[in-house]
Amino acid sequence: MSFIHPTADVASSRIGKGTRIWQFVVILEGAYIGRDCNICAQTLIEGGVVVGDNVTVKSGVQLWEGTLIENDVFVGPNATFTNDPYPRSKAYPDTFSGITVKRGASIGANATLLPGICIGEEAMVGAGAVVTKDVPARALVVGNPARIVRYIEE
């Protein structure tokens, strides 16, 4: 059974067993959240977002339509996901350019991920990094713009 804090606003019925949803979280209809996830306080998850199993989303994160988070991912506090490469007020694209985060990857606190990129399996994005292009599997990226500083060994 999942836990949903009484102050959370959860419109989606697709919440996996064992998932914990904390204070002031908003999850819109159409979102999918897997099993054994921890969705921390003050998080927004739009419809059309898929979050796999065993995912931690720390406080202050917004996951926008088109985002795919695979299993065993960590998203640090206030990480910023985007989905519109040319945002304008009241002007919406035909489709949103979601971000894909592959299995086992970690996104550091306050990192910014631009639309349409993919973070590879078990990659790590350093705190505060600005990711402007795909990150290969097992790469550690830092800085603005984010650059590979090394690869993580098994």
PDB file of C-alpha atoms in Angstrom:
ATOM      1  CA  MET A   1       0.000   0.000   0.000  1.00  0.00           C
ATOM      2  CA  SER A   2       1.197   3.546  -0.729  1.00  0.00           C
ATOM      3  CA  PHE A   3       1.336   6.444   1.684  1.00  0.00           C
ATOM      4  CA  ILE A   4      -0.095   9.796   0.590  1.00  0.00           C
ATOM      5  CA  HIS A   5       0.263  12.688   3.019  1.00  0.00           C
ATOM      6  CA  PRO A   6      -3.058  14.443   3.701  1.00  0.00           C
ATOM      7  CA  THR A   7      -1.795  17.753   2.258  1.00  0.00           C
ATOM      8  CA  ALA A   8      -0.778  16.159  -1.066  1.00  0.00           C
ATOM      9  CA  ASP A   9      -3.025  16.668  -4.106  1.00  0.00           C
ATOM     10  CA  VAL A  10      -2.888  13.415  -6.087  1.00  0.00           C
ATOM     11  CA  ALA A  11      -5.228  13.214  -9.098  1.00  0.00           C
ATOM     12  CA  SER A  12      -3.540  10.161 -10.644  1.00  0.00           C
ATOM     13  CA  SER A  13      -4.713   6.708  -9.660  1.00  0.00           C
ATOM     14  CA  ARG A  14      -1.540   5.118 -11.043  1.00  0.00           C
ATOM     15  CA  ILE A  15       0.633   5.111  -7.920  1.00  0.00           C
ATOM     16  CA  GLY A  16       2.672   1.977  -7.222  1.00  0.00           C
ATOM     17  CA  LYS A  17       2.614  -0.103  -4.073  1.00  0.00           C
ATOM     18  CA  GLY A  18       4.975   1.088  -1.344  1.00  0.00           C
ATOM     19  CA  THR A  19       5.376   4.596  -2.785  1.00  0.00           C
ATOM     20  CA  ARG A  20       5.454   7.491  -0.301  1.00  0.00           C
ATOM     21  CA  ILE A  21       4.129  10.909  -1.301  1.00  0.00           C
ATOM     22  CA  TRP A  22       4.849  13.709   1.146  1.00  0.00           C
ATOM     23  CA  GLN A  23       3.558  17.195   2.068  1.00  0.00           C
ATOM     24  CA  PHE A  24       2.303  19.604  -0.570  1.00  0.00           C
ATOM     25  CA  VAL A  25       3.048  17.315  -3.524  1.00  0.00           C
ATOM     26  CA  VAL A  26       0.881  17.772  -6.632  1.00  0.00           C
ATOM     27  CA  ILE A  27       0.518  14.839  -9.045  1.00  0.00           C
ATOM     28  CA  LEU A  28      -1.752  15.484 -12.022  1.00  0.00           C
ATOM     29  CA  GLU A  29      -4.065  13.005 -13.681  1.00  0.00           C
ATOM     30  CA  GLY A  30      -2.266  10.855 -16.230  1.00  0.00           C
ATOM     31  CA  ALA A  31       1.047  10.651 -14.355  1.00  0.00           C
ATOM     32  CA  TYR A  32       2.431   7.200 -13.568  1.00  0.00           C
ATOM     33  CA  ILE A  33       4.519   6.636 -10.420  1.00  0.00           C
ATOM     34  CA  GLY A  34       6.090   3.199  -9.908  1.00  0.00           C
ATOM     35  CA  ARG A  35       6.566   1.033  -6.811  1.00  0.00           C
ATOM     36  CA  ASP A  36       8.621   1.939  -3.736  1.00  0.00           C
ATOM     37  CA  CYS A  37       9.245   5.558  -4.767  1.00  0.00           C
ATOM     38  CA  ASN A  38       9.811   8.482  -2.416  1.00  0.00           C
ATOM     39  CA  ILE A  39       8.265  11.713  -3.707  1.00  0.00           C
ATOM     40  CA  CYS A  40       9.384  14.426  -1.281  1.00  0.00           C
ATOM     41  CA  ALA A  41       7.599  17.609  -0.210  1.00  0.00           C
ATOM     42  CA  GLN A  42       6.689  20.403  -2.619  1.00  0.00           C
ATOM     43  CA  THR A  43       7.102  18.391  -5.804  1.00  0.00           C
ATOM     44  CA  LEU A  44       4.949  18.790  -8.939  1.00  0.00           C
ATOM     45  CA  ILE A  45       4.469  15.936 -11.417  1.00  0.00           C
ATOM     46  CA  GLU A  46       2.441  16.693 -14.554  1.00  0.00           C
ATOM     47  CA  GLY A  47       0.242  14.273 -16.464  1.00  0.00           C
ATOM     48  CA  GLY A  48       2.196  12.413 -19.120  1.00  0.00           C
ATOM     49  CA  VAL A  49       5.176  11.880 -16.786  1.00  0.00           C
ATOM     50  CA  VAL A  50       6.384   8.331 -16.130  1.00  0.00           C
ATOM     51  CA  VAL A  51       8.405   7.582 -12.991  1.00  0.00           C
ATOM     52  CA  GLY A  52       9.778   4.041 -12.628  1.00  0.00           C
ATOM     53  CA  ASP A  53      10.293   1.908  -9.510  1.00  0.00           C
ATOM     54  CA  ASN A  54      12.587   2.758  -6.563  1.00  0.00           C
ATOM     55  CA  VAL A  55      12.931   6.422  -7.596  1.00  0.00           C
ATOM     56  CA  THR A  56      13.648   9.245  -5.150  1.00  0.00           C
ATOM     57  CA  VAL A  57      12.512  12.736  -6.123  1.00  0.00           C
ATOM     58  CA  LYS A  58      13.678  15.250  -3.527  1.00  0.00           C
ATOM     59  CA  SER A  59      11.874  18.463  -2.569  1.00  0.00           C
ATOM     60  CA  GLY A  60      11.270  21.336  -4.957  1.00  0.00           C
ATOM     61  CA  VAL A  61      11.391  19.349  -8.207  1.00  0.00           C
ATOM     62  CA  GLN A  62       8.905  19.792 -11.054  1.00  0.00           C
ATOM     63  CA  LEU A  63       8.609  17.012 -13.639  1.00  0.00           C
ATOM     64  CA  TRP A  64       6.910  18.292 -16.789  1.00  0.00           C
ATOM     65  CA  GLU A  65       4.903  16.454 -19.452  1.00  0.00           C
ATOM     66  CA  GLY A  66       7.014  14.109 -21.560  1.00  0.00           C
ATOM     67  CA  THR A  67       9.520  13.316 -18.813  1.00  0.00           C
ATOM     68  CA  LEU A  68      10.548   9.660 -18.392  1.00  0.00           C
ATOM     69  CA  ILE A  69      12.402   8.614 -15.246  1.00  0.00           C
ATOM     70  CA  GLU A  70      13.487   4.956 -15.306  1.00  0.00           C
ATOM     71  CA  ASN A  71      14.014   2.676 -12.269  1.00  0.00           C
ATOM     72  CA  ASP A  72      16.451   3.374  -9.420  1.00  0.00           C
ATOM     73  CA  VAL A  73      16.988   7.075 -10.247  1.00  0.00           C
ATOM     74  CA  PHE A  74      17.821   9.795  -7.709  1.00  0.00           C
ATOM     75  CA  VAL A  75      16.699  13.378  -8.409  1.00  0.00           C
ATOM     76  CA  GLY A  76      18.240  15.897  -6.006  1.00  0.00           C
ATOM     77  CA  PRO A  77      16.475  18.862  -4.443  1.00  0.00           C
ATOM     78  CA  ASN A  78      15.446  21.709  -6.724  1.00  0.00           C
ATOM     79  CA  ALA A  79      16.711  20.000  -9.876  1.00  0.00           C
ATOM     80  CA  THR A  80      15.114  21.769 -12.840  1.00  0.00           C
ATOM     81  CA  PHE A  81      13.637  19.784 -15.712  1.00  0.00           C
ATOM     82  CA  THR A  82      12.413  21.583 -18.857  1.00  0.00           C
ATOM     83  CA  ASN A  83      10.347  20.444 -21.841  1.00  0.00           C
ATOM     84  CA  ASP A  84       9.917  23.397 -24.205  1.00  0.00           C
ATOM     85  CA  PRO A  85      12.975  24.561 -26.182  1.00  0.00           C
ATOM     86  CA  TYR A  86      11.347  27.885 -27.152  1.00  0.00           C
ATOM     87  CA  PRO A  87       8.954  28.826 -24.344  1.00  0.00           C
ATOM     88  CA  ARG A  88       6.570  31.735 -24.816  1.00  0.00           C
ATOM     89  CA  SER A  89       3.631  32.797 -22.698  1.00  0.00           C
ATOM     90  CA  LYS A  90       0.392  31.223 -23.965  1.00  0.00           C
ATOM     91  CA  ALA A  91       2.188  29.618 -26.966  1.00  0.00           C
ATOM     92  CA  TYR A  92       2.482  25.849 -26.702  1.00  0.00           C
ATOM     93  CA  PRO A  93       4.371  23.413 -28.933  1.00  0.00           C
ATOM     94  CA  ASP A  94       2.502  20.586 -30.675  1.00  0.00           C
ATOM     95  CA  THR A  95       4.551  18.144 -28.580  1.00  0.00           C
ATOM     96  CA  PHE A  96       6.816  18.678 -25.611  1.00  0.00           C
ATOM     97  CA  SER A  97      10.492  17.649 -25.687  1.00  0.00           C
ATOM     98  CA  GLY A  98      10.666  15.602 -22.520  1.00  0.00           C
ATOM     99  CA  ILE A  99      13.796  14.496 -20.730  1.00  0.00           C
ATOM    100  CA  THR A 100      14.724  10.827 -20.283  1.00  0.00           C
ATOM    101  CA  VAL A 101      16.722   9.725 -17.252  1.00  0.00           C
ATOM    102  CA  LYS A 102      17.933   6.135 -17.619  1.00  0.00           C
ATOM    103  CA  ARG A 103      18.158   3.444 -14.928  1.00  0.00           C
ATOM    104  CA  GLY A 104      20.337   4.168 -11.914  1.00  0.00           C
ATOM    105  CA  ALA A 105      21.284   7.731 -12.854  1.00  0.00           C
ATOM    106  CA  SER A 106      21.593  10.522 -10.275  1.00  0.00           C
ATOM    107  CA  ILE A 107      20.781  14.193 -10.778  1.00  0.00           C
ATOM    108  CA  GLY A 108      22.446  16.583  -8.308  1.00  0.00           C
ATOM    109  CA  ALA A 109      20.776  19.409  -6.420  1.00  0.00           C
ATOM    110  CA  ASN A 110      19.965  22.510  -8.483  1.00  0.00           C
ATOM    111  CA  ALA A 111      21.045  20.911 -11.764  1.00  0.00           C
ATOM    112  CA  THR A 112      19.236  22.208 -14.856  1.00  0.00           C
ATOM    113  CA  LEU A 113      18.355  19.832 -17.702  1.00  0.00           C
ATOM    114  CA  LEU A 114      17.388  21.325 -21.069  1.00  0.00           C
ATOM    115  CA  PRO A 115      14.551  19.861 -23.177  1.00  0.00           C
ATOM    116  CA  GLY A 116      14.926  16.651 -25.142  1.00  0.00           C
ATOM    117  CA  ILE A 117      18.117  15.346 -23.558  1.00  0.00           C
ATOM    118  CA  CYS A 118      18.851  11.851 -22.253  1.00  0.00           C
ATOM    119  CA  ILE A 119      20.858  11.066 -19.135  1.00  0.00           C
ATOM    120  CA  GLY A 120      22.459   7.633 -19.625  1.00  0.00           C
ATOM    121  CA  GLU A 121      22.336   4.617 -17.313  1.00  0.00           C
ATOM    122  CA  GLU A 122      24.101   5.151 -13.996  1.00  0.00           C
ATOM    123  CA  ALA A 123      25.372   8.578 -15.099  1.00  0.00           C
ATOM    124  CA  MET A 124      25.765  11.342 -12.526  1.00  0.00           C
ATOM    125  CA  VAL A 125      24.963  15.012 -13.005  1.00  0.00           C
ATOM    126  CA  GLY A 126      26.782  17.190 -10.478  1.00  0.00           C
ATOM    127  CA  ALA A 127      25.024  19.747  -8.308  1.00  0.00           C
ATOM    128  CA  GLY A 128      24.335  22.966 -10.185  1.00  0.00           C
ATOM    129  CA  ALA A 129      25.325  21.568 -13.588  1.00  0.00           C
ATOM    130  CA  VAL A 130      23.556  22.914 -16.681  1.00  0.00           C
ATOM    131  CA  VAL A 131      23.044  19.950 -19.011  1.00  0.00           C
ATOM    132  CA  THR A 132      22.657  21.062 -22.632  1.00  0.00           C
ATOM    133  CA  LYS A 133      23.198  17.721 -24.406  1.00  0.00           C
ATOM    134  CA  ASP A 134      22.912  13.971 -23.833  1.00  0.00           C
ATOM    135  CA  VAL A 135      25.045  12.437 -21.091  1.00  0.00           C
ATOM    136  CA  PRO A 136      26.540   8.993 -21.864  1.00  0.00           C
ATOM    137  CA  ALA A 137      26.063   6.002 -19.551  1.00  0.00           C
ATOM    138  CA  ARG A 138      28.250   6.103 -16.417  1.00  0.00           C
ATOM    139  CA  ALA A 139      29.588   9.604 -17.175  1.00  0.00           C
ATOM    140  CA  LEU A 140      29.983  12.196 -14.422  1.00  0.00           C
ATOM    141  CA  VAL A 141      29.211  15.701 -15.695  1.00  0.00           C
ATOM    142  CA  VAL A 142      29.690  19.029 -13.910  1.00  0.00           C
ATOM    143  CA  GLY A 143      29.687  22.737 -14.695  1.00  0.00           C
ATOM    144  CA  ASN A 144      27.953  25.176 -17.030  1.00  0.00           C
ATOM    145  CA  PRO A 145      27.676  23.912 -19.640  1.00  0.00           C
ATOM    146  CA  ALA A 146      28.044  20.420 -18.179  1.00  0.00           C
ATOM    147  CA  ARG A 147      31.165  18.571 -19.296  1.00  0.00           C
ATOM    148  CA  ILE A 148      32.311  15.005 -18.688  1.00  0.00           C
ATOM    149  CA  VAL A 149      35.015  14.936 -16.008  1.00  0.00           C
ATOM    150  CA  ARG A 150      35.291  11.157 -15.706  1.00  0.00           C
ATOM    151  CA  TYR A 151      33.461   7.858 -16.027  1.00  0.00           C
ATOM    152  CA  ILE A 152      32.185   5.904 -13.040  1.00  0.00           C
ATOM    153  CA  GLU A 153      33.618   2.411 -12.734  1.00  0.00           C
ATOM    154  CA  GLU A 154      31.501  -0.537 -11.671  1.00  0.00           C
TER     155      GLU A 154
END
